[in-house]
């Protein structure tokens, strides 16, 4: 896929490894993955660690929802999908 979107799919720490394995399969180095979710403090920190551990570079776009309590994250798969 060229682009993968997801909203409010990162709220359960127990399902993050499965989600990230799925994203690895459906994305390649040129795929842009965009995820948005409500800020959750420590869960967010764990999420970012999981991204890196599963081979994703990530960037937070805070300006996208600066007036709301949401975050937009862009991921790029460092692997080969």
PDB file of C-alpha atoms in Angstrom:
ATOM      1  CA  UNK A   1       0.000   0.000   0.000  1.00  0.00           C
ATOM      2  CA  UNK A   2       1.061   3.608  -0.548  1.00  0.00           C
ATOM      3  CA  UNK A   3      -0.766   5.004   2.484  1.00  0.00           C
ATOM      4  CA  UNK A   4      -2.260   3.352   5.581  1.00  0.00           C
ATOM      5  CA  UNK A   5      -4.517   5.312   7.934  1.00  0.00           C
ATOM      6  CA  UNK A   6      -5.610   4.350  11.439  1.00  0.00           C
ATOM      7  CA  UNK A   7      -7.552   6.203  14.119  1.00  0.00           C
ATOM      8  CA  UNK A   8      -7.932   5.202  17.768  1.00  0.00           C
ATOM      9  CA  UNK A   9      -6.409   1.759  17.184  1.00  0.00           C
ATOM     10  CA  UNK A  10      -3.450   2.099  19.570  1.00  0.00           C
ATOM     11  CA  UNK A  11      -5.282   2.334  22.898  1.00  0.00           C
ATOM     12  CA  UNK A  12      -4.676  -1.245  24.083  1.00  0.00           C
ATOM     13  CA  UNK A  13      -1.051  -2.043  24.953  1.00  0.00           C
ATOM     14  CA  UNK A  14      -1.838  -5.769  24.714  1.00  0.00           C
ATOM     15  CA  UNK A  15      -2.649  -5.510  21.003  1.00  0.00           C
ATOM     16  CA  UNK A  16       0.239  -3.262  19.930  1.00  0.00           C
ATOM     17  CA  UNK A  17       2.586  -6.085  18.881  1.00  0.00           C
ATOM     18  CA  UNK A  18      -0.134  -7.572  16.630  1.00  0.00           C
ATOM     19  CA  UNK A  19      -0.955  -4.164  15.169  1.00  0.00           C
ATOM     20  CA  UNK A  20       2.686  -3.434  14.409  1.00  0.00           C
ATOM     21  CA  UNK A  21       3.274  -6.882  12.876  1.00  0.00           C
ATOM     22  CA  UNK A  22       0.277  -6.220  10.620  1.00  0.00           C
ATOM     23  CA  UNK A  23       1.658  -2.805   9.657  1.00  0.00           C
ATOM     24  CA  UNK A  24       4.996  -4.459   8.833  1.00  0.00           C
ATOM     25  CA  UNK A  25       3.242  -6.802   6.416  1.00  0.00           C
ATOM     26  CA  UNK A  26       1.139  -4.169   4.637  1.00  0.00           C
ATOM     27  CA  UNK A  27       3.825  -1.485   4.426  1.00  0.00           C
ATOM     28  CA  UNK A  28       7.144  -1.093   2.709  1.00  0.00           C
ATOM     29  CA  UNK A  29       9.864   1.561   2.793  1.00  0.00           C
ATOM     30  CA  UNK A  30       7.826   3.919   0.579  1.00  0.00           C
ATOM     31  CA  UNK A  31       4.537   3.479   2.485  1.00  0.00           C
ATOM     32  CA  UNK A  32       3.306   6.290   4.706  1.00  0.00           C
ATOM     33  CA  UNK A  33       1.442   5.083   7.797  1.00  0.00           C
ATOM     34  CA  UNK A  34      -0.578   7.737   9.621  1.00  0.00           C
ATOM     35  CA  UNK A  35      -2.059   6.988  13.035  1.00  0.00           C
ATOM     36  CA  UNK A  36      -4.077   9.303  15.222  1.00  0.00           C
ATOM     37  CA  UNK A  37      -5.159   8.781  18.816  1.00  0.00           C
ATOM     38  CA  UNK A  38      -6.034  10.516  22.037  1.00  0.00           C
ATOM     39  CA  UNK A  39      -2.962  11.348  24.118  1.00  0.00           C
ATOM     40  CA  UNK A  40      -2.511   8.801  26.897  1.00  0.00           C
ATOM     41  CA  UNK A  41       0.738   9.747  28.636  1.00  0.00           C
ATOM     42  CA  UNK A  42       2.744   6.665  29.610  1.00  0.00           C
ATOM     43  CA  UNK A  43       0.935   4.479  27.080  1.00  0.00           C
ATOM     44  CA  UNK A  44       2.169   6.865  24.371  1.00  0.00           C
ATOM     45  CA  UNK A  45       5.766   6.417  25.525  1.00  0.00           C
ATOM     46  CA  UNK A  46       5.378   2.638  25.325  1.00  0.00           C
ATOM     47  CA  UNK A  47       3.811   2.984  21.885  1.00  0.00           C
ATOM     48  CA  UNK A  48       6.762   4.974  20.553  1.00  0.00           C
ATOM     49  CA  UNK A  49       9.194   2.383  21.939  1.00  0.00           C
ATOM     50  CA  UNK A  50       7.189  -0.354  20.183  1.00  0.00           C
ATOM     51  CA  UNK A  51       7.358   1.522  16.870  1.00  0.00           C
ATOM     52  CA  UNK A  52      11.144   1.568  17.009  1.00  0.00           C
ATOM     53  CA  UNK A  53      11.396  -2.051  18.173  1.00  0.00           C
ATOM     54  CA  UNK A  54       9.290  -3.176  15.192  1.00  0.00           C
ATOM     55  CA  UNK A  55      11.401  -1.335  12.613  1.00  0.00           C
ATOM     56  CA  UNK A  56       9.477   1.906  12.186  1.00  0.00           C
ATOM     57  CA  UNK A  57      10.786   5.450  12.125  1.00  0.00           C
ATOM     58  CA  UNK A  58       8.135   7.790  13.496  1.00  0.00           C
ATOM     59  CA  UNK A  59       7.377  11.484  13.767  1.00  0.00           C
ATOM     60  CA  UNK A  60       4.735  13.274  15.802  1.00  0.00           C
ATOM     61  CA  UNK A  61       2.818  16.080  14.104  1.00  0.00           C
ATOM     62  CA  UNK A  62       1.670  18.052  17.134  1.00  0.00           C
ATOM     63  CA  UNK A  63       0.356  20.978  15.101  1.00  0.00           C
ATOM     64  CA  UNK A  64      -2.283  18.818  13.429  1.00  0.00           C
ATOM     65  CA  UNK A  65      -4.486  18.714  16.540  1.00  0.00           C
ATOM     66  CA  UNK A  66      -2.933  21.378  18.733  1.00  0.00           C
ATOM     67  CA  UNK A  67      -6.299  22.513  20.107  1.00  0.00           C
ATOM     68  CA  UNK A  68      -7.433  18.957  20.872  1.00  0.00           C
ATOM     69  CA  UNK A  69      -6.019  16.191  23.025  1.00  0.00           C
ATOM     70  CA  UNK A  70      -5.055  14.092  19.988  1.00  0.00           C
ATOM     71  CA  UNK A  71      -1.773  13.292  18.294  1.00  0.00           C
ATOM     72  CA  UNK A  72      -0.988  12.444  14.661  1.00  0.00           C
ATOM     73  CA  UNK A  73       1.947  10.101  14.108  1.00  0.00           C
ATOM     74  CA  UNK A  74       3.580   9.362  10.764  1.00  0.00           C
ATOM     75  CA  UNK A  75       5.455   6.059  10.454  1.00  0.00           C
ATOM     76  CA  UNK A  76       7.871   4.726   7.847  1.00  0.00           C
ATOM     77  CA  UNK A  77       8.829   1.065   7.720  1.00  0.00           C
ATOM     78  CA  UNK A  78      12.617   0.710   7.770  1.00  0.00           C
ATOM     79  CA  UNK A  79      12.259  -2.919   6.724  1.00  0.00           C
ATOM     80  CA  UNK A  80      10.980  -4.403   3.529  1.00  0.00           C
ATOM     81  CA  UNK A  81       7.311  -5.022   4.369  1.00  0.00           C
TER      82      UNK A  81
END
